[in-house]
């Protein structure tokens, strides 16, 4: 069954009218890095920028997906249209992925004011996929007011989300005291809002106290904005704390939108620019160097040269052939 | 080539999901992006998810015998969303005469209980190749 290939420019017009299938197809093409969509993505980027982007991150099993679900339901009661980009890891072996975040958001599916899209990391590190921010732009022009990026379950170093979102929410679950120790160098620093999830559990308060204590060791407010990072206990089960979380998010959005958010906006643009250049570079290099790799790798494995010298040779040959 | 995107769905009052989970794992190991709907979904929920996720293949697993009522609804909803180009396959245990009916409706393949994992993977790859770029 061959069907007509709908040009991306046409999909864009339909996506702006909120047509779900058109938004879906644009995302697929952006994710697939299809040549044909690049000029349309340029238009999309220039039309986007209206939505508030929330990055939600935390260790695996901390309750991110469930929280995205309950938070979205709460934002909907305030009349906001919500787009969700849920990132899950690709298998390093097969490249395949099980994208399971949707299962925890099933009550939202039939709400036309909610769009959920799952993405696999496809080898990208940092907690997001290569095209995650393109997807955010597409949802933005599709009329979604708030867009939540749910990262993969992260460890210590996956802090890119802070440079991709206006408001970064870090989720910690109770009972993982050691993990809090472990994340304090990376994730504690990037949070604009801390959430202690599963707050119905008896040990949740302990986690909250730990987090607050940890915060007092660092700077109490983030430089330039005067924003004081709150810690909010949330139970998705009972709904406790959700109103407070929404309120903090709204407060932070005001800060982010004001002149106090200038530095953050520049940081986001810088990150996007550098990351995109990096992708282009890798793409070109991989293509230009492919033919030279096997012979050089062979020499390296025979120890007929060292990694730096041979890598330099590889770079030189790629430069020559591109 | 980009990974094939698949939504595996369970519809209605059917709590048996061991089979569909094995299939999910099989497809993942074949390099595909697999989204699983969870149990007890309605046709509307499944189709909305499939359209938002823009999957290449929508696979519906049914062990409850309601295939002849579920698939017409799925096709009607896909039509409504302008997504009739989606490849729809059925999986599970069902009578031979239903298989004939389903194919008439537009189900691309019916994978019954004795289908091997290799065959499932090969079938999906073939269907997506036949469909071409989208």
XYZ file of C-alpha atoms in Angstrom:
456
model
C 0.000 0.000 0.000
C 1.976 3.000 -1.262
C 0.711 6.327 -0.031
C 1.478 9.863 -1.120
C 4.558 11.409 0.484
C 3.217 14.560 2.108
C 5.810 17.378 1.989
C 6.930 18.678 5.371
C 5.876 22.220 4.467
C 2.302 20.976 4.093
C 2.534 19.011 7.355
C 3.688 22.191 9.086
C 0.568 24.110 8.131
C -1.594 21.234 9.327
C 0.415 20.855 12.540
C -0.162 24.521 13.303
C -3.875 23.844 13.148
C -3.248 21.204 15.791
C -3.685 18.147 13.571
C -2.308 15.239 15.587
C -1.171 13.047 12.714
C 0.704 15.931 11.058
C 2.531 16.721 14.314
C 3.357 13.036 14.670
C 4.800 12.744 11.176
C 6.906 15.902 11.506
C 8.378 14.483 14.690
C 9.192 11.203 12.958
C 11.015 13.047 10.195
C 12.908 15.257 12.635
C 13.914 12.207 14.624
C 14.955 10.376 11.477
C 17.056 13.357 10.411
C 15.366 13.334 7.020
C 17.008 15.812 4.635
C 13.626 16.950 3.331
C 12.501 18.375 6.693
C 15.541 20.550 7.395
C 14.233 23.748 5.807
C 10.860 23.198 7.506
C 12.613 22.771 10.864
C 14.190 26.133 10.256
C 10.733 27.695 9.825
C 9.496 25.810 12.875
C 12.350 27.073 15.029
C 11.637 30.647 14.045
C 7.927 30.303 14.785
C 8.470 28.483 18.093
C 9.545 29.906 21.438
C 6.167 30.475 22.987
C 5.966 27.381 25.210
C 7.355 26.961 28.693
C 9.712 23.987 28.730
C 9.985 21.923 31.900
C 12.770 19.370 32.169
C 12.041 16.538 34.544
C 14.862 14.269 35.582
C 15.841 11.792 38.280
C 17.241 8.350 38.886
C 15.475 5.289 37.410
C 12.412 4.310 39.400
C 12.093 7.662 41.149
C 8.598 8.099 39.755
C 9.258 10.520 36.905
C 6.661 9.145 34.503
C 3.968 8.926 37.155
C 4.719 12.477 38.240
C 4.587 13.709 34.635
C 1.144 12.141 34.453
C -0.250 13.688 37.616
C 1.448 17.048 37.017
C 0.022 17.188 33.508
C -3.478 16.424 34.787
C -3.103 19.316 37.233
C -1.848 21.721 34.555
C -4.834 20.719 32.403
C -7.247 21.878 35.112
C -5.635 25.302 34.681
C -6.427 25.193 30.992
C -2.888 24.676 29.754
C -2.256 22.403 26.796
C 0.595 20.064 27.625
C 3.068 18.299 25.349
C 5.171 15.496 26.767
C 8.410 14.152 25.358
C 9.343 10.974 27.211
C 12.844 9.666 26.576
C 13.822 6.069 27.220
C 17.142 4.338 26.561
C 17.981 2.415 23.391
C 19.691 -0.928 23.801
C 23.431 -0.529 23.266
C 23.418 -3.982 21.661
C 20.503 -4.080 19.250
C 19.703 -0.369 19.004
C 16.103 -1.240 19.834
C 14.124 0.169 22.730
C 11.100 -0.461 24.897
C 9.369 2.859 25.388
C 7.310 2.322 28.498
C 6.630 5.759 29.944
C 3.231 6.014 28.259
C 1.870 3.159 30.332
C 2.020 5.382 33.400
C 0.183 8.234 31.743
C -2.763 6.299 30.377
C -5.485 8.558 31.831
C -4.275 11.421 29.663
C -4.404 9.684 26.305
C -7.855 10.766 25.197
C -7.451 14.379 26.250
C -6.961 16.420 23.051
C -5.054 18.989 25.111
C -2.284 16.489 25.786
C 0.238 15.105 23.307
C 2.578 12.326 24.428
C 5.546 11.302 22.338
C 8.089 8.646 23.305
C 11.660 8.838 22.069
C 14.556 6.430 22.253
C 18.016 7.840 22.972
C 19.517 6.064 19.921
C 23.009 6.249 21.314
C 22.854 9.839 22.560
C 24.183 10.444 26.054
C 23.138 13.138 28.501
C 19.595 11.941 29.154
C 17.962 13.172 25.949
C 17.842 12.075 22.327
C 19.481 14.006 19.489
C 16.225 15.424 18.195
C 14.490 16.059 21.529
C 14.650 19.826 21.174
C 13.357 19.703 17.596
C 10.403 17.735 18.958
C 9.856 20.420 21.596
C 9.744 23.066 18.854
C 7.245 21.045 16.840
C 4.950 20.665 19.874
C 5.415 24.369 20.531
C 4.111 25.399 17.092
C 1.424 22.718 17.493
C -0.088 24.920 20.201
C 1.095 23.309 23.427
C 1.647 25.845 26.214
C 3.792 23.738 28.474
C 6.143 21.054 27.252
C 7.578 18.536 29.660
C 10.747 16.683 28.721
C 11.109 13.544 30.784
C 14.718 12.383 30.569
C 15.868 8.807 30.804
C 16.534 7.659 34.341
C 19.837 9.358 34.933
C 22.854 8.959 37.177
C 25.264 11.678 38.139
C 26.391 13.274 34.960
C 23.372 13.612 32.755
C 22.769 17.254 33.414
C 22.166 18.499 29.862
C 18.476 18.893 30.605
C 19.267 22.044 32.605
C 20.616 23.648 29.441
C 17.586 22.596 27.443
C 14.694 23.598 29.707
C 13.413 26.800 31.269
C 12.588 25.040 34.521
C 14.431 21.933 35.669
C 12.707 19.648 38.154
C 14.810 16.968 39.821
C 12.870 14.063 41.295
C 14.243 12.083 44.234
C 12.496 9.098 45.758
C 12.653 8.255 49.442
C 14.676 5.293 50.590
C 17.534 6.033 48.261
C 19.699 7.896 50.763
C 22.879 6.675 49.173
C 21.717 7.896 45.830
C 21.210 11.352 47.179
C 24.795 11.296 48.289
C 25.737 10.112 44.864
C 23.879 12.769 42.944
C 24.812 15.725 45.033
C 27.683 16.771 42.763
C 25.668 16.735 39.583
C 21.933 16.727 39.857
C 21.502 18.766 43.019
C 23.136 21.660 41.276
C 20.902 21.733 38.228
C 17.533 21.691 39.985
C 15.346 24.771 39.897
C 12.827 22.764 41.882
C 13.420 19.601 43.886
C 10.645 17.079 44.222
C 10.607 14.293 46.766
C 8.312 11.760 45.162
C 6.267 9.004 46.835
C 5.664 11.430 49.688
C 3.015 9.121 51.126
C 5.833 6.867 52.302
C 6.892 7.098 55.918
C 10.574 7.662 55.116
C 9.888 10.501 52.667
C 10.356 13.256 55.195
C 13.844 12.018 55.899
C 14.732 12.454 52.213
C 13.283 15.942 52.283
C 15.367 16.868 55.310
C 18.486 15.384 53.669
C 17.892 17.378 50.520
C 17.264 20.621 52.332
C 20.378 20.095 54.412
C 22.389 19.375 51.315
C 21.121 22.549 49.682
C 22.292 24.679 52.575
C 25.854 23.504 51.957
C 25.805 25.181 48.572
C 24.723 28.599 47.476
C 21.199 29.263 48.734
C 20.175 31.084 45.617
C 21.247 30.693 42.036
C 23.469 33.458 40.799
C 21.810 36.369 39.088
C 18.205 35.307 39.389
C 17.758 35.320 43.150
C 15.770 32.127 42.794
C 15.743 29.988 45.903
C 15.475 26.303 45.044
C 12.436 24.842 46.809
C 11.993 21.238 47.884
C 8.446 19.987 47.340
C 7.101 16.689 48.630
C 4.657 15.132 46.184
C 2.512 12.050 46.371
C 1.117 11.157 42.971
C -1.038 8.621 44.776
C -2.899 11.093 47.015
C -2.257 14.256 45.032
C -0.528 15.858 48.009
C 1.945 18.556 47.023
C 0.865 18.830 43.398
C -0.681 22.270 43.855
C 2.479 23.482 45.516
C 4.580 22.062 42.683
C 2.444 23.807 40.062
C 2.698 27.038 42.024
C 6.522 26.775 42.203
C 6.712 26.005 38.497
C 4.600 29.073 37.725
C 6.762 31.232 39.981
C 9.887 29.968 38.299
C 8.397 30.571 34.877
C 7.902 34.216 35.805
C 11.548 34.442 36.826
C 12.650 32.651 33.663
C 10.592 35.010 31.482
C 11.811 38.174 33.191
C 15.149 39.846 32.573
C 16.485 37.695 35.392
C 16.237 34.777 32.992
C 18.498 36.364 30.379
C 21.579 34.366 31.338
C 19.617 31.116 31.244
C 18.203 31.939 27.819
C 21.692 32.600 26.500
C 22.919 29.336 28.036
C 20.081 27.453 26.339
C 20.903 29.008 22.968
C 24.605 28.312 23.410
C 23.940 24.694 24.261
C 21.629 24.233 21.293
C 24.094 25.839 18.909
C 27.060 23.830 20.114
C 25.132 20.585 20.293
C 23.805 21.008 16.769
C 27.256 21.851 15.426
C 28.583 18.781 17.215
C 25.979 16.574 15.516
C 26.768 18.017 12.107
C 30.468 17.555 12.697
C 30.087 13.954 13.807
C 27.766 13.247 10.901
C 30.231 14.629 8.356
C 33.240 13.073 10.029
C 31.643 9.639 10.264
C 30.800 9.762 6.581
C 34.179 11.101 5.471
C 36.243 8.800 7.658
C 34.343 5.537 7.210
C 36.599 4.100 4.534
C 39.816 4.835 6.433
C 38.714 3.332 9.765
C 39.284 -0.425 9.203
C 42.932 -0.160 8.107
C 43.832 2.232 10.916
C 42.016 0.121 13.501
C 43.925 -2.893 12.253
C 47.241 -1.075 12.733
C 46.159 0.044 16.201
C 45.248 -3.481 17.250
C 48.676 -4.671 16.043
C 50.236 -1.846 18.063
C 51.810 -0.395 14.938
C 51.032 3.074 16.182
C 49.448 4.732 19.187
C 45.809 5.877 19.517
C 46.633 9.596 19.253
C 48.849 9.313 16.187
C 46.406 7.059 14.365
C 43.421 9.191 15.367
C 45.228 12.201 13.944
C 45.787 10.250 10.748
C 42.077 9.461 10.684
C 41.182 13.134 11.113
C 43.596 14.094 8.358
C 42.189 11.541 5.948
C 38.623 12.638 6.743
C 39.541 16.264 6.125
C 41.152 15.316 2.823
C 38.140 13.360 1.581
C 35.444 15.819 2.638
C 18.038 2.981 8.357
C 15.890 4.380 11.159
C 14.496 1.902 13.689
C 11.008 0.654 12.882
C 8.503 2.065 15.400
C 5.880 -0.305 16.713
C 2.984 0.124 19.132
C 1.922 -3.129 20.740
C -1.524 -2.874 22.241
C -3.890 -4.917 24.351
C -7.529 -4.020 23.923
C -10.528 -4.678 26.118
C -11.090 -7.254 28.815
C -8.022 -9.361 28.172
C -5.489 -9.690 30.949
C -3.052 -12.008 29.208
C 0.032 -10.047 28.294
C 2.859 -12.544 28.520
C 2.745 -13.137 24.771
C 2.770 -9.477 23.846
C 5.666 -8.829 26.217
C 7.691 -11.615 24.599
C 6.958 -10.049 21.220
C 7.976 -6.619 22.546
C 11.294 -7.996 23.707
C 11.815 -9.833 20.416
C 11.237 -6.679 18.389
C 13.475 -4.643 20.663
C 16.244 -7.189 20.179
C 15.708 -6.842 16.440
C 16.515 -3.128 16.780
C 13.006 -1.693 16.753
C 11.509 1.035 18.965
C 8.647 -0.646 20.782
C 5.919 1.161 22.674
C 3.641 -0.945 24.837
C 0.153 0.327 25.628
C -0.462 -1.596 28.822
C -3.569 -3.671 29.479
C -7.284 -2.938 29.041
C -7.096 -0.120 26.498
C -9.981 1.024 24.341
C -9.643 1.237 20.543
C -9.740 5.039 20.828
C -6.864 5.081 23.303
C -4.809 2.739 21.164
C -5.350 4.683 17.951
C -4.634 8.048 19.599
C -1.379 6.675 20.991
C -0.448 5.163 17.615
C -1.103 8.463 15.818
C 0.792 10.589 18.351
C 3.694 8.165 18.295
C 3.400 7.932 14.491
C 4.316 4.271 14.543
C 5.052 2.302 11.396
C 3.182 -0.683 12.747
C 0.253 -0.983 15.128
C 0.117 -4.508 16.525
C -2.985 -5.495 18.451
C -2.802 -8.607 20.603
C -6.121 -10.298 21.290
C -6.802 -13.457 23.211
C -10.403 -12.704 24.064
C -12.103 -13.449 20.741
C -13.399 -9.956 20.048
C -11.284 -9.292 16.948
C -14.223 -8.820 14.604
C -15.612 -5.990 16.722
C -12.306 -4.361 17.664
C -10.602 -4.035 14.271
C -13.437 -2.236 12.451
C -13.370 0.364 15.226
C -9.602 0.710 14.920
C -9.783 1.260 11.160
C -12.611 3.787 11.506
C -10.601 5.751 14.057
C -7.423 5.656 11.954
C -9.466 7.018 9.059
C -10.776 9.806 11.277
C -7.212 10.817 12.149
C -6.093 10.686 8.522
C -3.725 7.864 9.397
C -5.050 5.092 7.225
C -1.506 4.422 5.923
C -0.518 2.828 9.222
C 0.290 -0.873 8.993
C -2.060 -2.790 11.277
C -1.351 -6.349 12.341
C -3.211 -8.718 14.628
C -1.714 -11.253 16.989
C -3.094 -13.930 19.251
C -5.332 -16.940 19.084
C -8.260 -16.749 16.663
C -10.260 -18.932 14.271
C -9.136 -19.288 10.643
C -12.350 -17.769 9.273
C -11.707 -14.648 11.370
C -8.240 -14.364 9.851
C -9.848 -14.187 6.411
C -12.297 -11.533 7.618
C -9.560 -9.449 9.223
C -7.480 -9.440 6.050
C -10.522 -8.272 4.086
C -10.833 -5.379 6.536
C -7.267 -4.305 5.895
C -5.261 -6.089 8.581
C -1.873 -6.565 6.893
C -0.937 -9.789 8.675
C -2.382 -12.011 11.356
C 0.314 -13.623 13.482
C -1.121 -16.599 15.305
C 0.179 -18.350 18.396
C 2.619 -20.618 16.549
C 4.452 -17.801 14.747
C 8.193 -17.904 15.474
C 10.022 -14.779 16.684
C 12.108 -14.707 13.479
C 8.974 -14.801 11.393
C 7.450 -11.902 13.349
C 10.532 -9.757 12.822
C 10.762 -10.664 9.124
C 7.074 -9.910 8.592
C 7.303 -6.439 10.117
C 10.427 -5.588 8.156
C 8.822 -6.755 4.922
C 5.630 -4.761 5.496
C 7.539 -1.571 6.284
C 9.800 -1.994 3.241
C 6.778 -2.567 1.007
C 5.135 0.599 2.317
C 8.131 2.745 1.397
C 9.151 6.200 2.642
C 6.606 8.231 4.551
